[in-house]
CSV table of C-alpha atoms in Angstrom, one decimal:
chain,number,residue,atom,x,y,z
Q,29,MET,CA,14.7,18.6,6.2
Q,30,ASP,CA,11.5,16.6,6.2
Q,31,ILE,CA,10.2,16.0,2.7
Q,32,LYS,CA,6.8,17.0,3.9
Q,33,ASN,CA,8.1,20.6,3.6
Q,34,TRP,CA,9.6,20.3,0.2
Q,35,ARG,CA,8.1,22.8,-2.3
Q,36,HIS,CA,10.6,22.3,-5.1
Q,37,ALA,CA,12.9,19.6,-6.2
Q,38,PHE,CA,15.1,19.0,-9.2
Q,39,LYS,CA,15.2,15.5,-10.7
Q,40,VAL,CA,18.6,14.6,-12.1
Q,41,ASP,CA,18.9,11.6,-14.4
Q,42,PRO,CA,22.1,9.5,-13.8
Q,43,ALA,CA,21.9,8.3,-17.4
Q,44,LYS,CA,22.3,11.9,-18.7
Q,45,ASN,CA,25.4,14.0,-18.9
Q,46,ILE,CA,25.7,17.1,-16.7
Q,47,THR,CA,28.7,19.3,-16.0
Q,48,ASP,CA,30.0,19.9,-12.5
Q,49,HIS,CA,29.2,23.5,-12.9
Q,50,ALA,CA,25.5,22.8,-13.8
Q,51,LEU,CA,25.3,20.4,-10.8
Q,52,GLU,CA,26.7,23.1,-8.5
Q,53,ARG,CA,24.2,25.6,-9.7
Q,54,LEU,CA,21.3,23.2,-9.1
Q,55,ALA,CA,22.6,22.2,-5.7
Q,56,GLU,CA,23.0,25.8,-4.6
Q,57,SER,CA,19.9,27.1,-6.2
Q,58,GLY,CA,17.7,27.1,-3.1
Q,59,THR,CA,15.8,24.0,-4.1
Q,60,ASP,CA,14.6,21.8,-1.3
Q,61,GLY,CA,16.2,18.6,-2.7
Q,62,LEU,CA,17.7,16.8,-5.6
Q,63,ILE,CA,16.1,13.5,-6.7
Q,64,ILE,CA,18.4,11.2,-8.5
Q,65,GLY,CA,16.3,9.0,-10.8
Q,66,GLY,CA,15.5,8.0,-14.3
Q,67,SER,CA,13.5,5.4,-16.3
Q,68,ASP,CA,16.3,3.6,-18.1
Q,69,GLY,CA,20.1,3.4,-18.3
Q,70,VAL,CA,20.4,3.8,-14.5
Q,71,THR,CA,23.4,1.8,-13.2
Q,72,LEU,CA,25.2,1.6,-9.9
Q,73,GLU,CA,28.2,3.3,-11.6
Q,74,ASN,CA,26.3,6.4,-12.9
Q,75,VAL,CA,24.4,6.7,-9.6
Q,76,LEU,CA,27.7,6.6,-7.6
Q,77,ASP,CA,29.3,9.1,-9.9
Q,78,LEU,CA,26.4,11.5,-9.4
Q,79,LEU,CA,26.4,10.9,-5.7
Q,80,ALA,CA,30.1,11.7,-5.3
Q,81,ARG,CA,29.8,14.9,-7.3
Q,82,ILE,CA,26.7,16.1,-5.4
Q,83,ARG,CA,27.6,15.2,-1.8
Q,84,ARG,CA,30.0,18.1,-1.5
Q,85,TYR,CA,26.9,20.4,-1.3
Q,86,SER,CA,24.6,20.6,1.6
Q,87,VAL,CA,21.4,20.1,-0.4
Q,88,PRO,CA,19.4,17.0,0.6
Q,89,VAL,CA,19.7,14.2,-1.9
Q,90,ALA,CA,17.2,11.4,-2.5
Q,91,LEU,CA,17.7,8.3,-4.7
Q,92,GLU,CA,14.5,7.3,-6.5
Q,93,VAL,CA,14.9,3.6,-6.8
Q,94,SER,CA,14.0,2.1,-10.2
Q,95,THR,CA,16.4,-0.9,-10.2
Q,96,VAL,CA,17.6,-2.8,-7.1
Q,97,ASP,CA,21.1,-3.1,-8.5
Q,98,SER,CA,21.7,0.7,-8.4
Q,99,VAL,CA,20.9,1.1,-4.7
Q,100,THR,CA,23.8,2.3,-2.6
Q,101,PRO,CA,24.2,3.9,0.9
Q,102,GLY,CA,24.9,7.6,1.1
Q,103,PHE,CA,21.6,9.2,0.2
Q,104,ASP,CA,19.5,11.1,2.7
Q,105,PHE,CA,16.3,9.5,1.4
Q,106,TYR,CA,15.3,6.5,-0.7
Q,107,PHE,CA,12.1,7.1,-2.7
Q,108,ILE,CA,10.4,3.9,-3.6
Q,109,PRO,CA,7.8,4.3,-6.4
Q,110,THR,CA,4.8,2.0,-6.4
Q,111,VAL,CA,3.0,2.6,-9.7
Q,112,LEU,CA,-0.6,2.5,-8.7
Q,113,ASN,CA,-1.9,2.4,-12.3
Q,114,ALA,CA,0.6,-0.1,-13.7
Q,115,SER,CA,-0.7,-3.2,-15.4
Q,116,LYS,CA,2.4,-5.1,-14.5
Q,117,THR,CA,2.4,-6.3,-10.8
Q,118,GLU,CA,6.2,-6.0,-10.7
Q,119,TRP,CA,5.8,-2.2,-10.7
Q,120,ILE,CA,3.1,-2.2,-8.1
Q,121,ASN,CA,4.8,-4.4,-5.5
Q,122,GLY,CA,6.8,-7.1,-7.3
Q,123,ILE,CA,10.3,-5.5,-7.5
Q,124,HIS,CA,9.7,-4.3,-4.0
Q,125,HIS,CA,9.1,-7.8,-2.8
Q,126,ALA,CA,12.3,-9.0,-4.4
Q,127,ALA,CA,14.2,-6.0,-2.9
Q,128,LEU,CA,12.7,-6.7,0.5
Q,129,LYS,CA,13.8,-10.3,0.4
Q,130,GLU,CA,17.3,-9.2,-0.2
Q,131,TYR,CA,17.7,-6.0,1.8
Q,132,GLY,CA,14.6,-6.0,4.1
Q,133,HIS,CA,16.7,-6.9,7.2
Q,134,MET,CA,19.1,-4.0,6.8
Q,135,MET,CA,16.9,-1.2,5.6
Q,136,ASN,CA,16.6,2.0,7.6
Q,137,TRP,CA,12.9,2.7,7.3
Q,138,GLU,CA,13.2,6.3,8.4
Q,139,GLU,CA,15.0,7.1,5.2
Q,140,VAL,CA,12.5,5.3,3.0
Q,141,ILE,CA,9.6,7.3,1.4
Q,142,ALA,CA,7.1,5.2,-0.6
Q,143,GLU,CA,5.6,7.2,-3.5
Q,144,GLY,CA,2.3,6.2,-5.0
Q,145,TYR,CA,2.7,7.1,-8.7
Q,146,CYS,CA,-0.1,7.8,-11.1
Q,147,ILE,CA,1.4,8.0,-14.6
Q,148,VAL,CA,-0.8,10.2,-16.8
Q,149,ASN,CA,1.2,10.5,-19.9
Q,150,VAL,CA,0.9,7.0,-21.6
Q,151,ASP,CA,3.5,7.8,-24.2
Q,152,CYS,CA,6.4,8.4,-21.7
Q,153,LYS,CA,9.1,5.8,-21.1
Q,154,ALA,CA,7.9,5.1,-17.5
Q,155,ALA,CA,4.4,4.3,-18.9
Q,156,LYS,CA,5.7,1.8,-21.4
Q,157,LEU,CA,8.0,0.2,-18.8
Q,158,THR,CA,5.3,-0.3,-16.2
Q,159,GLY,CA,2.4,-1.1,-18.6
Q,160,VAL,CA,0.3,2.0,-18.2
Q,161,ASP,CA,-1.8,1.9,-21.4
Q,162,LYS,CA,-4.9,3.8,-20.5
Q,163,VAL,CA,-4.9,7.6,-19.8
Q,164,PRO,CA,-6.4,8.0,-16.3
Q,165,ASP,CA,-9.1,10.7,-16.3
Q,166,GLU,CA,-9.9,13.0,-13.4
Q,167,GLU,CA,-12.1,10.4,-11.6
Q,168,ASP,CA,-9.4,7.8,-12.0
Q,169,VAL,CA,-6.7,10.1,-10.6
Q,170,VAL,CA,-8.9,11.1,-7.6
Q,171,ALA,CA,-9.5,7.4,-6.8
Q,172,TYR,CA,-5.7,6.7,-7.0
Q,173,ALA,CA,-5.1,9.7,-4.7
Q,174,ARG,CA,-7.6,8.3,-2.2
Q,175,MET,CA,-6.0,4.9,-2.5
Q,176,ALA,CA,-2.6,6.4,-1.7
Q,177,GLU,CA,-3.9,8.4,1.3
Q,178,HIS,CA,-6.3,5.9,2.9
Q,179,LEU,CA,-5.6,2.4,1.7
Q,180,PHE,CA,-1.8,2.4,1.6
Q,181,LYS,CA,-1.1,5.4,3.7
Q,182,LEU,CA,1.7,6.5,1.4
Q,183,PRO,CA,3.5,9.7,2.3
Q,184,VAL,CA,3.6,10.8,-1.3
Q,185,PHE,CA,1.2,10.7,-4.3
Q,186,TYR,CA,3.1,11.5,-7.4
Q,187,LEU,CA,1.2,12.8,-10.4
Q,188,GLU,CA,3.6,12.1,-13.3
Q,189,TYR,CA,3.0,13.8,-16.6
Q,190,SER,CA,6.6,13.2,-17.7
Q,191,GLY,CA,7.5,15.5,-20.4
Q,192,MET,CA,4.0,17.0,-20.8
Q,193,PHE,CA,2.4,19.8,-18.9
Q,194,GLY,CA,-0.5,18.6,-16.8
Q,195,ASP,CA,-4.1,19.5,-16.7
Q,196,PRO,CA,-4.5,21.9,-13.7
Q,197,ALA,CA,-8.0,20.8,-13.1
Q,198,ILE,CA,-6.9,17.2,-12.5
Q,199,VAL,CA,-4.0,18.3,-10.3
Q,200,LYS,CA,-6.4,20.4,-8.3
Q,201,ALA,CA,-8.9,17.5,-7.9
Q,202,ALA,CA,-6.1,15.2,-6.6
Q,203,ALA,CA,-5.0,17.9,-4.2
Q,204,ARG,CA,-8.5,18.4,-2.8
Q,205,VAL,CA,-8.8,14.8,-1.6
Q,206,LEU,CA,-5.3,14.6,0.0
Q,207,GLU,CA,-4.6,15.4,3.6
Q,208,ASN,CA,-1.7,13.5,5.1
Q,209,THR,CA,-0.3,12.4,1.8
Q,210,LYS,CA,1.8,15.0,0.0
Q,211,LEU,CA,1.1,15.7,-3.7
Q,212,PHE,CA,4.2,15.7,-5.9
Q,213,TYR,CA,3.7,17.1,-9.4
Q,214,GLY,CA,6.1,16.3,-12.2
Q,215,GLY,CA,6.0,17.0,-16.0
Q,216,GLY,CA,6.6,19.7,-18.6
Q,217,ILE,CA,7.6,22.5,-16.3
Q,218,ARG,CA,9.8,24.7,-18.6
Q,219,ASN,CA,9.8,28.1,-16.9
Q,220,ALA,CA,8.9,30.1,-13.8
Q,221,GLU,CA,5.3,30.6,-14.8
Q,222,ASP,CA,4.7,26.8,-15.3
Q,223,ALA,CA,6.3,26.2,-11.9
Q,224,ARG,CA,4.1,28.8,-10.2
Q,225,GLU,CA,1.0,27.4,-11.7
Q,226,MET,CA,1.6,23.9,-10.5
Q,227,ALA,CA,3.0,25.0,-7.1
Q,228,ARG,CA,-0.4,26.7,-6.4
Q,229,LEU,CA,-2.0,23.2,-6.6
Q,230,ALA,CA,0.6,20.7,-5.6
Q,231,ASP,CA,2.7,20.5,-2.4
Q,232,THR,CA,6.0,19.8,-4.3
Q,233,VAL,CA,6.9,20.6,-7.9
Q,234,ILE,CA,9.5,18.5,-9.6
Q,235,VAL,CA,11.6,20.0,-12.4
Q,236,GLY,CA,13.5,17.5,-14.6
Q,237,ASN,CA,14.0,17.7,-18.4
Q,238,VAL,CA,14.4,21.4,-18.7
Q,239,ILE,CA,17.6,21.1,-16.7
Q,240,TYR,CA,19.2,19.5,-19.8
Q,241,GLU,CA,17.6,21.8,-22.3
Q,242,ASP,CA,17.8,25.2,-20.7
Q,243,LEU,CA,19.5,25.4,-17.4
Q,244,GLU,CA,18.8,29.1,-16.8
Q,245,ALA,CA,15.1,28.5,-17.3
Q,246,ALA,CA,15.3,25.6,-14.9
Q,247,LEU,CA,16.9,27.7,-12.3
Q,248,THR,CA,14.2,30.3,-12.4
Q,249,THR,CA,11.6,27.8,-11.3
Q,250,VAL,CA,13.2,27.6,-7.8
Q,251,GLN,CA,12.6,31.2,-6.8
Q,252,ALA,CA,9.3,31.2,-8.6
Q,253,VAL,CA,8.1,28.5,-6.2
Q,254,GLN,CA,10.0,29.5,-3.0
Q,255,THR,CA,8.7,33.0,-2.9
Q,256,MET,CA,5.1,31.8,-3.0
Q,257,SER,CA,3.0,31.2,0.1
Q,258,HIS,CA,1.3,27.8,0.0
C,16,MET,CA,-13.5,-2.4,20.3
C,17,ASP,CA,-10.4,-1.6,18.3
C,18,ILE,CA,-9.3,-4.5,16.1
C,19,LYS,CA,-5.8,-4.0,17.4
C,20,ASN,CA,-7.0,-5.8,20.5
C,21,TRP,CA,-8.7,-8.7,18.8
C,22,ARG,CA,-7.3,-12.1,19.8
C,23,HIS,CA,-10.0,-14.3,18.2
C,24,ALA,CA,-12.5,-14.0,15.5
C,25,PHE,CA,-14.9,-16.2,13.7
C,26,LYS,CA,-15.2,-16.0,9.9
C,27,VAL,CA,-18.8,-16.6,8.8
C,28,ASP,CA,-19.4,-17.3,5.1
C,29,PRO,CA,-22.5,-15.7,3.7
C,30,ALA,CA,-22.7,-18.4,1.0
C,31,LYS,CA,-23.0,-21.2,3.6
C,32,ASN,CA,-26.0,-22.1,5.6
C,33,ILE,CA,-26.0,-21.6,9.3
C,34,THR,CA,-28.9,-21.9,11.8
C,35,ASP,CA,-30.0,-19.0,14.0
C,36,HIS,CA,-29.0,-21.1,17.0
C,37,ALA,CA,-25.5,-21.6,15.8
C,38,LEU,CA,-25.1,-17.9,15.0
C,39,GLU,CA,-26.3,-17.0,18.5
C,40,ARG,CA,-23.7,-19.3,20.0
C,41,LEU,CA,-20.9,-17.8,17.9
C,42,ALA,CA,-22.0,-14.2,18.7
C,43,GLU,CA,-22.2,-14.9,22.4
C,44,SER,CA,-19.1,-17.1,22.6
C,45,GLY,CA,-16.8,-14.4,23.9
C,46,THR,CA,-15.0,-14.0,20.5
C,47,ASP,CA,-13.8,-10.5,19.7
C,48,GLY,CA,-15.6,-10.2,16.4
C,49,LEU,CA,-17.4,-11.9,13.6
C,50,ILE,CA,-15.9,-11.4,10.1
C,51,ILE,CA,-18.4,-11.9,7.3
C,52,GLY,CA,-16.7,-13.0,4.2
C,53,GLY,CA,-16.1,-15.8,1.6
C,54,SER,CA,-14.3,-16.4,-1.7
C,55,ASP,CA,-17.4,-17.1,-3.9
C,56,GLY,CA,-21.1,-17.0,-3.9
C,57,VAL,CA,-21.1,-13.8,-1.8
C,58,THR,CA,-24.1,-11.6,-2.8
C,59,LEU,CA,-25.8,-8.5,-1.4
C,60,GLU,CA,-28.7,-10.7,-0.5
C,61,ASN,CA,-26.9,-13.3,1.6
C,62,VAL,CA,-24.7,-10.6,3.2
C,63,LEU,CA,-27.8,-8.6,4.2
C,64,ASP,CA,-29.5,-11.8,5.5
C,65,LEU,CA,-26.5,-12.6,7.7
C,66,LEU,CA,-26.2,-8.9,8.9
C,67,ALA,CA,-29.9,-8.8,9.9
C,68,ARG,CA,-29.5,-12.1,11.9
C,69,ILE,CA,-26.3,-11.0,13.6
C,70,ARG,CA,-27.0,-7.4,14.5
C,71,ARG,CA,-29.3,-8.4,17.4
C,72,TYR,CA,-26.1,-9.4,19.3
C,73,SER,CA,-23.6,-6.9,20.6
C,74,VAL,CA,-20.5,-8.6,19.1
C,75,PRO,CA,-18.6,-6.4,16.6
C,76,VAL,CA,-19.2,-7.4,13.0
C,77,ALA,CA,-16.8,-6.8,10.1
C,78,LEU,CA,-17.6,-7.2,6.4
C,79,GLU,CA,-14.6,-8.5,4.5
C,80,VAL,CA,-15.2,-7.1,1.1
C,81,SER,CA,-14.6,-9.5,-1.8
C,82,THR,CA,-17.1,-8.0,-4.3
C,83,VAL,CA,-18.1,-4.4,-4.5
C,84,ASP,CA,-21.7,-5.3,-5.2
C,85,SER,CA,-22.2,-6.9,-1.8
C,86,VAL,CA,-21.1,-3.9,0.3
C,87,THR,CA,-23.8,-2.4,2.5
C,88,PRO,CA,-23.9,0.0,5.4
C,89,GLY,CA,-24.5,-1.5,8.9
C,90,PHE,CA,-21.2,-3.1,9.7
C,91,ASP,CA,-18.8,-1.9,12.4
C,92,PHE,CA,-15.8,-2.4,10.1
C,93,TYR,CA,-15.0,-3.0,6.5
C,94,PHE,CA,-12.0,-5.2,5.9
C,95,ILE,CA,-10.4,-4.6,2.5
C,96,PRO,CA,-8.0,-7.3,1.4
C,97,THR,CA,-5.1,-6.4,-0.8
C,98,VAL,CA,-3.5,-9.7,-1.9
C,99,LEU,CA,0.2,-8.9,-1.8
C,100,ASN,CA,1.2,-12.1,-3.5
C,101,ALA,CA,-1.5,-12.1,-6.2
C,102,SER,CA,-0.4,-12.3,-9.8
C,103,LYS,CA,-3.5,-10.4,-10.9
C,104,THR,CA,-3.3,-6.7,-10.4
C,105,GLU,CA,-7.1,-6.5,-9.8
C,106,TRP,CA,-6.6,-8.3,-6.4
C,107,ILE,CA,-3.7,-6.0,-5.4
C,108,ASN,CA,-5.3,-2.7,-6.1
C,109,GLY,CA,-7.6,-3.0,-9.2
C,110,ILE,CA,-11.0,-3.8,-7.7
C,111,HIS,CA,-10.1,-1.3,-5.0
C,112,HIS,CA,-9.6,1.4,-7.6
C,113,ALA,CA,-13.0,0.6,-9.2
C,114,ALA,CA,-14.6,0.7,-5.8
C,115,LEU,CA,-12.9,4.0,-4.9
C,116,LYS,CA,-14.1,5.6,-8.1
C,117,GLU,CA,-17.7,4.7,-7.2
C,118,TYR,CA,-17.8,5.1,-3.4
C,119,GLY,CA,-14.6,7.0,-2.5
C,120,HIS,CA,-16.4,10.2,-1.8
C,121,MET,CA,-18.8,8.6,0.7
C,122,MET,CA,-16.5,6.2,2.6
C,123,ASN,CA,-16.0,6.5,6.3
C,124,TRP,CA,-12.3,5.7,6.5
C,125,GLU,CA,-12.3,5.2,10.3
C,126,GLU,CA,-14.3,2.0,9.6
C,127,VAL,CA,-12.0,0.7,6.9
C,128,ILE,CA,-9.2,-1.7,7.7
C,129,ALA,CA,-6.9,-2.6,4.8
C,130,GLU,CA,-5.6,-6.2,5.2
C,131,GLY,CA,-2.4,-7.2,3.4
C,132,TYR,CA,-3.0,-10.8,2.5
C,133,CYS,CA,-0.3,-13.4,1.9
C,134,ILE,CA,-2.0,-16.6,0.6
C,135,VAL,CA,0.1,-19.6,1.4
C,136,ASN,CA,-2.1,-22.5,0.4
C,137,VAL,CA,-2.0,-22.4,-3.4
C,138,ASP,CA,-4.8,-24.9,-3.7
C,139,CYS,CA,-7.5,-22.9,-2.0
C,140,LYS,CA,-10.2,-21.0,-3.8
C,141,ALA,CA,-8.8,-17.6,-2.9
C,142,ALA,CA,-5.5,-18.6,-4.4
C,143,LYS,CA,-7.1,-19.6,-7.7
C,144,LEU,CA,-9.2,-16.5,-7.8
C,145,THR,CA,-6.3,-14.1,-7.2
C,146,GLY,CA,-3.7,-16.0,-9.2
C,147,VAL,CA,-1.4,-17.1,-6.4
C,148,ASP,CA,0.5,-19.9,-8.1
C,149,LYS,CA,3.7,-20.2,-6.2
C,150,VAL,CA,3.9,-21.2,-2.5
C,151,PRO,CA,5.7,-18.4,-0.7
C,152,ASP,CA,8.5,-19.7,1.5
C,153,GLU,CA,9.6,-18.2,4.8
C,154,GLU,CA,11.7,-15.5,3.2
C,155,ASP,CA,8.9,-14.6,0.9
C,156,VAL,CA,6.4,-14.3,3.8
C,157,VAL,CA,8.8,-12.2,5.8
C,158,ALA,CA,9.3,-9.8,2.9
C,159,TYR,CA,5.5,-9.5,2.4
C,160,ALA,CA,5.2,-8.8,6.1
C,161,ARG,CA,7.8,-6.0,5.9
C,162,MET,CA,6.0,-4.6,2.8
C,163,ALA,CA,2.7,-4.5,4.8
C,164,GLU,CA,4.3,-2.8,7.8
C,165,HIS,CA,6.7,-0.4,6.2
C,166,LEU,CA,5.8,0.3,2.5
C,167,PHE,CA,2.0,0.3,2.7
C,168,LYS,CA,1.6,0.8,6.4
C,169,LEU,CA,-1.3,-1.7,6.5
C,170,PRO,CA,-3.0,-2.2,9.9
C,171,VAL,CA,-3.2,-6.0,9.3
C,172,PHE,CA,-1.0,-8.6,7.7
C,173,TYR,CA,-3.1,-11.7,7.1
C,174,LEU,CA,-1.4,-15.0,6.7
C,175,GLU,CA,-3.9,-17.2,5.0
C,176,TYR,CA,-3.5,-20.9,5.0
C,177,SER,CA,-7.2,-21.4,4.2
C,178,GLY,CA,-8.2,-24.9,5.1
C,179,MET,CA,-4.7,-26.1,6.0
C,180,PHE,CA,-2.8,-25.7,9.3
C,181,GLY,CA,0.1,-23.4,8.9
C,182,ASP,CA,3.8,-23.9,9.6
C,183,PRO,CA,4.4,-22.3,13.0
C,184,ALA,CA,8.0,-21.4,12.0
C,185,ILE,CA,6.7,-19.3,9.2
C,186,VAL,CA,4.0,-17.6,11.3
C,187,LYS,CA,6.7,-16.9,14.0
C,188,ALA,CA,9.0,-15.4,11.4
C,189,ALA,CA,6.3,-13.0,10.2
C,190,ALA,CA,5.4,-12.0,13.7
C,191,ARG,CA,9.0,-11.2,14.5
C,192,VAL,CA,9.2,-8.5,11.9
C,193,LEU,CA,5.9,-6.8,12.6
C,194,GLU,CA,5.5,-4.0,15.0
C,195,ASN,CA,2.6,-1.7,14.2
C,196,THR,CA,0.9,-4.0,11.8
C,197,LYS,CA,-1.1,-6.8,13.4
C,198,LEU,CA,-0.7,-10.4,12.4
C,199,PHE,CA,-3.9,-12.3,11.6
C,200,TYR,CA,-3.6,-16.0,11.2
C,201,GLY,CA,-6.2,-18.1,9.4
C,202,GLY,CA,-6.4,-21.7,8.3
C,203,GLY,CA,-7.0,-25.2,9.5
C,204,ILE,CA,-7.8,-24.4,13.1
C,205,ARG,CA,-10.0,-27.4,14.2
C,206,ASN,CA,-9.8,-27.4,18.0
C,207,ALA,CA,-8.6,-25.6,21.1
C,208,GLU,CA,-5.0,-26.9,20.8
C,209,ASP,CA,-4.6,-25.6,17.2
C,210,ALA,CA,-6.0,-22.2,18.3
C,211,ARG,CA,-3.6,-22.0,21.2
C,212,GLU,CA,-0.6,-22.9,19.1
C,213,MET,CA,-1.3,-20.1,16.6
C,214,ALA,CA,-2.4,-17.6,19.2
C,215,ARG,CA,1.0,-17.9,20.8
C,216,LEU,CA,2.5,-16.5,17.5
C,217,ALA,CA,-0.2,-14.3,15.9
C,218,ASP,CA,-2.1,-11.4,17.3
C,219,THR,CA,-5.4,-12.6,16.1
C,220,VAL,CA,-6.6,-16.1,15.2
C,221,ILE,CA,-9.4,-16.6,12.7
C,222,VAL,CA,-11.6,-19.7,12.9
C,223,GLY,CA,-13.7,-20.5,9.9
C,224,ASN,CA,-14.4,-23.9,8.3
C,225,VAL,CA,-14.7,-25.8,11.5
C,226,ILE,CA,-17.8,-23.8,12.4
C,227,TYR,CA,-19.7,-25.7,9.7
C,228,GLU,CA,-18.2,-29.1,10.5
C,229,ASP,CA,-18.0,-29.2,14.3
C,230,LEU,CA,-19.6,-26.2,16.0
C,231,GLU,CA,-18.7,-27.4,19.5
C,232,ALA,CA,-15.0,-27.8,18.6
C,233,ALA,CA,-15.2,-24.3,17.0
C,234,LEU,CA,-16.6,-22.8,20.2
C,235,THR,CA,-13.7,-24.3,22.3
C,236,THR,CA,-11.2,-22.2,20.4
C,237,VAL,CA,-12.6,-19.0,21.9
C,238,GLN,CA,-11.8,-19.8,25.5
C,239,ALA,CA,-8.5,-21.4,24.5
C,240,VAL,CA,-7.3,-18.1,23.1
C,241,GLN,CA,-9.0,-15.7,25.5
C,242,THR,CA,-7.5,-17.3,28.6
C,243,MET,CA,-4.0,-16.9,27.2
C,244,SER,CA,-1.7,-14.0,28.0
C,245,HIS,CA,-0.2,-12.6,24.9
């Protein structure tokens, strides 16, 4: 299924422990996809382990690439983040260049989805890693959304609140200026109500941390989103 | 005329003096377009002066934006460089973000052409300005070309040798991996033979400095390119 139609996805961190039973419930929850990705501790070994345990289910699986070393065939999609508000060039296009030098000739571009990230929570791990040191305000976010849509023609603009629930006014402002680029929202979704609120504004809602803290609550977010009209 | 079909363009620097007669000869030379742009000394005043003197001719005119302050309506196209091998984030997407914050709501995106620059000559002014300190080799250039085409879906990949004639093997290698993205070549074209050599490899050949040093030689590059099949 085309990611343009994704309304809900779970983000599963290869560096965190998860039981086979929990994985099965996520895979068969009715979510549109599983995104395998994390900010640190991601290795080829833990990615392959998760891949092997997930591929028995029919749910689409994407690898969100954070280190070149952990890339492996077998995923339906490869999400490539470019952190638009990073202060370190390596996270805008530097690691990408290194990866393209090594693997550019053998990449299947139909499986590759470039995501324009805007990291809003400056205290999260991804912010520290990429050098996001200033909280972008609504105007900043709107300008990054336009950059994703018009300048770089990215298929996805990813508003990342990582661990904190976002400001609906900002999410709405980003949504308003996007047309071809899809808006992914991630951060702080802990229950069905949170998921519904952000799904009213964003194209796709990503649920991550709560998987590890309260699996039942995480699972309720699927139906909350999937029963909405958009 | 769509820039996809441009085979030849002159780059006119607003910070340099040029007579009305020379401008007329460039405008009526049969070139596909004039690109107004330079690395330093570009001001709103000298851009407007050049615009006023050029608009009497029917040749398409593009403003290549290097400072936000010098942007003005009246051009057919606005070329926005993103320097893919810059070490300063501001030249990859920082100035762009500032400009989008200010003008994003009023931009006509059909007139905007994002150019993915790869600056090869590390001694040129643009290299110093943007922090290009390492000469990209053939593999580097190919990886940047793929980045322009696939990751950022840029309409133009601009191989900039600025003042020095490029290595045809590298230009050819870039051309080979580009499909939807057009290859602009600029740098060191001083006569018809130089122009023909690069026009065999690149989609569009940009002729700049020689305009100011030997106008007659510059004018011979137009027919040299326009009489070739591609």
